[in-house]
């Protein structure tokens, strides 16, 4: 059989134009990379096309990640750093075992893996080719990432670090594998794994049984490994303090810091909070992936947040008013800032001067002046807002109203011809009124400035990969305040749990909202200090959908589960 060159095969597949071969060869020699890699870097072919060409060249199967699953048995015997470094993974497809690789030319490595598997009494099966991206997706899901974490934690049986030093290197699986220090290795692995799993926060909790590691994914905490021995928890917390430039000798008072890590050629910011507790110190690390936020915000619309058609139409009318205040409320982590970004992005036509003051600035919006709060230097929300008003703005976004001074300035700005977007921490649209009164602001002062109040919560979406119908009893529906008659012929769903959703049954989130449109009648009732129950009845009669009603509608639509809406909203 004649051994064809990879370039010839790609041309034969119609994946590459013949006149591009010289360009690729020049680039390949200059950069010191193989022909196939050079084609990908030049954007001439995809990873899947290269995998197919390599499979044809070596007489192997080309396999996509769809329809295959990691082979749990074989996985236990292959070192994780070997799989990541050489881009290979044991899988099964229709019950048949395969060793997936992105580089079938590395025969020695494949023989080595085959020998390891056979020595443990298993059959490795045939070799097949997949793209690097497909193999990464398999390794970063389910058992693949759990194995990395477990192996890093196992290193603590061998060595205890007495002195830790911060490394400036990029965070990669190769760096983790080569690091001699088990403390640094474990901390880096936890961060690597958390980013791969789309976690928003990492919680390190000191307890009687040791240090517990948890990730917050889609708003819910998940324990990801067995507790680390109590002897090592001080070293782990010290490592995080060193990374955050905090005082490692101080263990009696809370400390806050931040650090950055390069991960897969991008920089991710982390905010750190250290808190002393009964069994030592706890750490919470907030992951601020600005590039991921950038992708989410680019082209962000109110519909993409999950708002209902009716609410989108009403809110869109409010954010296009010439002046007044658009207020978003909800607990921490309920997506208030994302909603403000969506609203501001929609009205950013370039014709108006838009200025924001935020803490922190999570994403840089094009064509908008953004200010970062710096309380250490005296730049508070109130002081920044005063300066903004002297800067001739048309629209203003205030990250959060925290004190009476900021509230008063924001209200004055709304009353003097500016459109103000802001947030307040409250449970629903009516609690906002109580918050302003608590700040010492009379209802008649702010009621005329408000255009609308939007309260929101984030609910988890059922994983599409493992979504299945489920039958709910009349008793379950009744306990959740849902009439079985009112559901009609609705089909309820749940997630069975799979590698895509890390066996949670959920993947991704969307917002459910209640929107209070302040018409003249409701303004008069607020100014007259009408009871909240009367206000709520009037708002509902006027067409307002409550948070609970919006959440129940999402269950009936098949987006989420009854259990999840009961987690974030009250039964009415």
Short mmCIF file of C-alpha atoms in Angstrom, two decimals, residues 15-242:
data_model
loop_
_atom_site.label_atom_id
_atom_site.label_comp_id
_atom_site.label_asym_id
_atom_site.label_seq_id
_atom_site.Cartn_x
_atom_site.Cartn_y
_atom_site.Cartn_z
CA UNK A 15 -10.62 19.93 2.83
CA UNK A 16 -7.54 21.81 1.54
CA UNK A 17 -6.86 23.57 -1.76
CA UNK A 18 -3.76 22.29 -3.56
CA UNK A 19 -2.42 25.80 -4.13
CA UNK A 20 -2.24 26.30 -0.33
CA UNK A 21 0.28 23.49 0.26
CA UNK A 22 3.36 25.69 -0.31
CA UNK A 23 2.00 28.32 2.11
CA UNK A 24 1.43 25.62 4.75
CA UNK A 25 4.91 24.12 4.26
CA UNK A 26 6.52 27.56 4.68
CA UNK A 27 4.52 28.23 7.86
CA UNK A 28 5.27 24.72 9.16
CA UNK A 29 9.03 25.16 8.74
CA UNK A 30 9.01 28.67 10.24
CA UNK A 31 6.95 27.73 13.32
CA UNK A 32 8.40 24.24 13.77
CA UNK A 33 5.02 22.49 13.73
CA UNK A 34 3.65 19.58 11.72
CA UNK A 35 1.76 20.06 8.47
CA UNK A 36 -1.67 19.31 9.99
CA UNK A 37 -1.12 21.65 12.95
CA UNK A 38 0.05 24.38 10.53
CA UNK A 39 -3.19 23.99 8.52
CA UNK A 40 -5.29 24.41 11.69
CA UNK A 41 -3.32 27.48 12.85
CA UNK A 42 -3.75 29.08 9.42
CA UNK A 43 -7.51 28.40 9.67
CA UNK A 44 -7.52 26.25 6.53
CA UNK A 45 -8.98 23.07 8.11
CA UNK A 46 -10.78 22.05 11.31
CA UNK A 47 -9.57 19.65 14.00
CA UNK A 48 -12.17 17.09 12.87
CA UNK A 49 -10.90 17.23 9.26
CA UNK A 50 -7.33 16.64 10.44
CA UNK A 51 -8.46 13.67 12.58
CA UNK A 52 -10.26 12.17 9.57
CA UNK A 53 -7.19 12.65 7.36
CA UNK A 54 -4.86 11.02 9.94
CA UNK A 55 -7.28 8.11 10.27
CA UNK A 56 -7.22 7.60 6.47
CA UNK A 57 -3.42 7.87 6.44
CA UNK A 58 -2.94 5.16 9.06
CA UNK A 59 -5.94 2.98 8.19
CA UNK A 60 -7.75 3.72 11.47
CA UNK A 61 -11.28 4.79 12.44
CA UNK A 62 -12.07 8.48 12.93
CA UNK A 63 -14.30 8.90 15.99
CA UNK A 64 -16.23 11.93 17.23
CA UNK A 65 -16.92 12.50 20.95
CA UNK A 66 -20.66 12.06 20.33
CA UNK A 67 -21.88 8.56 21.07
CA UNK A 68 -18.76 7.59 23.02
CA UNK A 69 -18.19 7.42 26.77
CA UNK A 70 -15.01 7.21 28.85
CA UNK A 71 -14.17 3.60 29.77
CA UNK A 72 -14.33 3.72 33.57
CA UNK A 73 -12.31 0.52 34.09
CA UNK A 74 -9.37 1.42 31.85
CA UNK A 75 -9.36 5.03 33.09
CA UNK A 76 -8.30 3.91 36.58
CA UNK A 77 -5.00 2.47 35.29
CA UNK A 78 -3.79 5.27 32.98
CA UNK A 79 -2.06 8.28 34.68
CA UNK A 80 -4.09 11.47 34.07
CA UNK A 81 -1.05 13.61 33.16
CA UNK A 82 -0.17 11.05 30.45
CA UNK A 83 -3.68 11.31 28.97
CA UNK A 84 -3.62 15.12 28.94
CA UNK A 85 -0.04 15.47 27.71
CA UNK A 86 -0.41 13.01 24.83
CA UNK A 87 -4.11 13.69 24.12
CA UNK A 88 -5.42 10.14 24.46
CA UNK A 89 -8.33 8.59 26.35
CA UNK A 90 -9.87 5.10 26.71
CA UNK A 91 -13.50 5.04 25.52
CA UNK A 92 -16.35 2.72 24.62
CA UNK A 93 -18.68 3.05 21.65
CA UNK A 94 -21.58 0.64 21.49
CA UNK A 95 -19.84 -1.59 24.04
CA UNK A 96 -16.61 -1.78 21.97
CA UNK A 97 -13.38 -0.49 23.61
CA UNK A 98 -11.12 2.02 21.82
CA UNK A 99 -8.05 4.08 22.63
CA UNK A 100 -8.77 7.53 21.21
CA UNK A 101 -5.71 9.59 20.24
CA UNK A 102 -5.15 12.83 18.36
CA UNK A 103 -1.66 11.67 17.29
CA UNK A 104 -1.51 8.14 15.85
CA UNK A 105 2.16 8.74 14.87
CA UNK A 106 3.29 8.31 18.50
CA UNK A 107 3.42 4.53 18.28
CA UNK A 108 5.70 4.10 21.33
CA UNK A 109 3.27 5.94 23.60
CA UNK A 110 0.29 3.97 22.28
CA UNK A 111 2.21 0.71 22.84
CA UNK A 112 3.04 1.83 26.39
CA UNK A 113 -0.64 2.56 27.15
CA UNK A 114 -1.69 -0.75 25.63
CA UNK A 115 0.89 -2.55 27.82
CA UNK A 116 -0.42 -0.81 30.98
CA UNK A 117 -4.01 -1.80 30.20
CA UNK A 118 -3.15 -5.41 29.33
CA UNK A 119 -1.02 -5.80 32.51
CA UNK A 120 -4.18 -5.08 34.50
CA UNK A 121 -6.14 -7.84 32.74
CA UNK A 122 -8.14 -5.59 30.39
CA UNK A 123 -8.47 -5.42 26.60
CA UNK A 124 -7.51 -1.96 25.21
CA UNK A 125 -9.34 -2.49 21.91
CA UNK A 126 -8.53 -0.76 18.64
CA UNK A 127 -6.82 2.61 18.24
CA UNK A 128 -8.98 5.36 16.74
CA UNK A 129 -8.33 9.03 15.90
CA UNK A 130 -10.21 12.05 17.28
CA UNK A 131 -9.51 15.78 17.30
CA UNK A 132 -7.66 17.36 20.25
CA UNK A 133 -10.82 19.31 21.05
CA UNK A 134 -12.93 16.14 21.22
CA UNK A 135 -10.41 14.46 23.55
CA UNK A 136 -10.22 17.57 25.79
CA UNK A 137 -14.03 17.61 26.03
CA UNK A 138 -14.02 13.98 27.19
CA UNK A 139 -11.17 14.49 29.68
CA UNK A 140 -12.74 17.62 31.18
CA UNK A 141 -16.12 15.97 31.76
CA UNK A 142 -17.24 13.60 34.50
CA UNK A 143 -14.71 11.01 35.66
CA UNK A 144 -11.87 12.50 33.58
CA UNK A 145 -11.59 15.65 35.70
CA UNK A 146 -12.41 13.84 38.97
CA UNK A 147 -9.41 11.54 38.36
CA UNK A 148 -7.02 14.52 38.01
CA UNK A 149 -8.29 15.98 41.29
CA UNK A 150 -8.03 12.67 43.12
CA UNK A 151 -4.46 12.03 41.93
CA UNK A 152 -3.39 15.52 43.02
CA UNK A 153 -4.91 15.01 46.49
CA UNK A 154 -3.23 11.59 46.81
CA UNK A 155 0.17 13.33 46.72
CA UNK A 156 -0.39 14.54 50.27
CA UNK A 157 0.52 11.11 51.62
CA UNK A 158 4.07 11.68 50.41
CA UNK A 159 5.14 15.19 51.36
CA UNK A 160 4.15 18.25 53.37
CA UNK A 161 5.28 21.63 52.08
CA UNK A 162 6.91 23.93 54.62
CA UNK A 163 7.42 26.93 52.39
CA UNK A 164 5.40 27.89 49.34
CA UNK A 165 6.39 30.18 46.53
CA UNK A 166 4.16 31.71 43.91
CA UNK A 167 4.84 30.65 40.34
CA UNK A 168 4.41 32.97 37.37
CA UNK A 169 3.91 30.11 34.91
CA UNK A 170 0.67 29.55 33.08
CA UNK A 171 -1.70 27.02 34.64
CA UNK A 172 -1.64 23.88 32.48
CA UNK A 173 -2.09 20.18 33.16
CA UNK A 174 1.60 19.69 32.27
CA UNK A 175 2.68 22.21 34.93
CA UNK A 176 0.45 20.51 37.51
CA UNK A 177 1.91 17.10 36.66
CA UNK A 178 5.53 18.33 36.90
CA UNK A 179 5.15 20.32 40.13
CA UNK A 180 7.00 18.64 42.99
CA UNK A 181 5.06 20.39 45.75
CA UNK A 182 1.81 18.62 46.65
CA UNK A 183 0.31 21.81 48.14
CA UNK A 184 0.91 23.88 44.99
CA UNK A 185 -0.15 20.91 42.85
CA UNK A 186 -3.46 20.49 44.69
CA UNK A 187 -4.36 24.21 44.68
CA UNK A 188 -3.52 24.54 40.96
CA UNK A 189 -5.50 21.39 40.17
CA UNK A 190 -8.56 22.62 42.09
CA UNK A 191 -8.47 25.92 40.15
CA UNK A 192 -7.92 24.11 36.82
CA UNK A 193 -10.79 21.71 37.50
CA UNK A 194 -13.16 24.46 38.69
CA UNK A 195 -12.66 26.55 35.53
CA UNK A 196 -13.13 23.45 33.34
CA UNK A 197 -16.45 22.72 35.08
CA UNK A 198 -17.81 26.30 34.66
CA UNK A 199 -17.75 26.91 38.43
CA UNK A 200 -18.40 30.48 39.63
CA UNK A 201 -16.87 29.96 43.11
CA UNK A 202 -14.53 27.57 44.92
CA UNK A 203 -15.26 26.93 48.61
CA UNK A 204 -12.54 25.50 50.89
CA UNK A 205 -14.24 24.71 54.22
CA UNK A 206 -12.28 23.68 57.32
CA UNK A 207 -14.12 21.07 59.36
CA UNK A 208 -13.58 18.46 62.03
CA UNK A 209 -12.86 15.81 59.36
CA UNK A 210 -10.47 17.98 57.29
CA UNK A 211 -10.66 20.49 54.44
CA UNK A 212 -13.74 20.12 52.21
CA UNK A 213 -13.53 21.31 48.59
CA UNK A 214 -16.76 22.44 46.91
CA UNK A 215 -17.60 24.20 43.62
CA UNK A 216 -20.61 26.41 42.98
CA UNK A 217 -21.93 25.40 39.55
CA UNK A 218 -25.13 26.97 38.22
CA UNK A 219 -25.74 28.49 41.65
CA UNK A 220 -25.54 25.22 43.66
CA UNK A 221 -22.61 23.84 45.71
CA UNK A 222 -21.15 20.44 44.78
CA UNK A 223 -18.58 18.54 46.87
CA UNK A 224 -15.91 17.34 44.44
CA UNK A 225 -13.54 15.17 46.50
CA UNK A 226 -13.06 13.50 49.87
CA UNK A 227 -11.87 15.84 52.66
CA UNK A 228 -8.13 16.62 52.61
CA UNK A 229 -6.38 15.56 55.85
CA UNK A 230 -6.66 18.24 58.56
CA UNK A 231 -2.83 18.38 58.91
CA UNK A 232 -2.52 20.02 55.50
CA UNK A 233 -5.33 22.61 55.56
CA UNK A 234 -3.14 25.42 56.97
CA UNK A 235 -0.59 24.89 54.16
CA UNK A 236 -3.32 25.01 51.51
CA UNK A 237 -4.85 28.22 52.90
CA UNK A 238 -1.32 29.72 53.15
CA UNK A 239 -0.71 28.92 49.48
CA UNK A 240 -3.89 30.81 48.54
CA UNK A 241 -2.79 33.74 50.73
CA UNK A 242 0.61 33.85 48.99
#
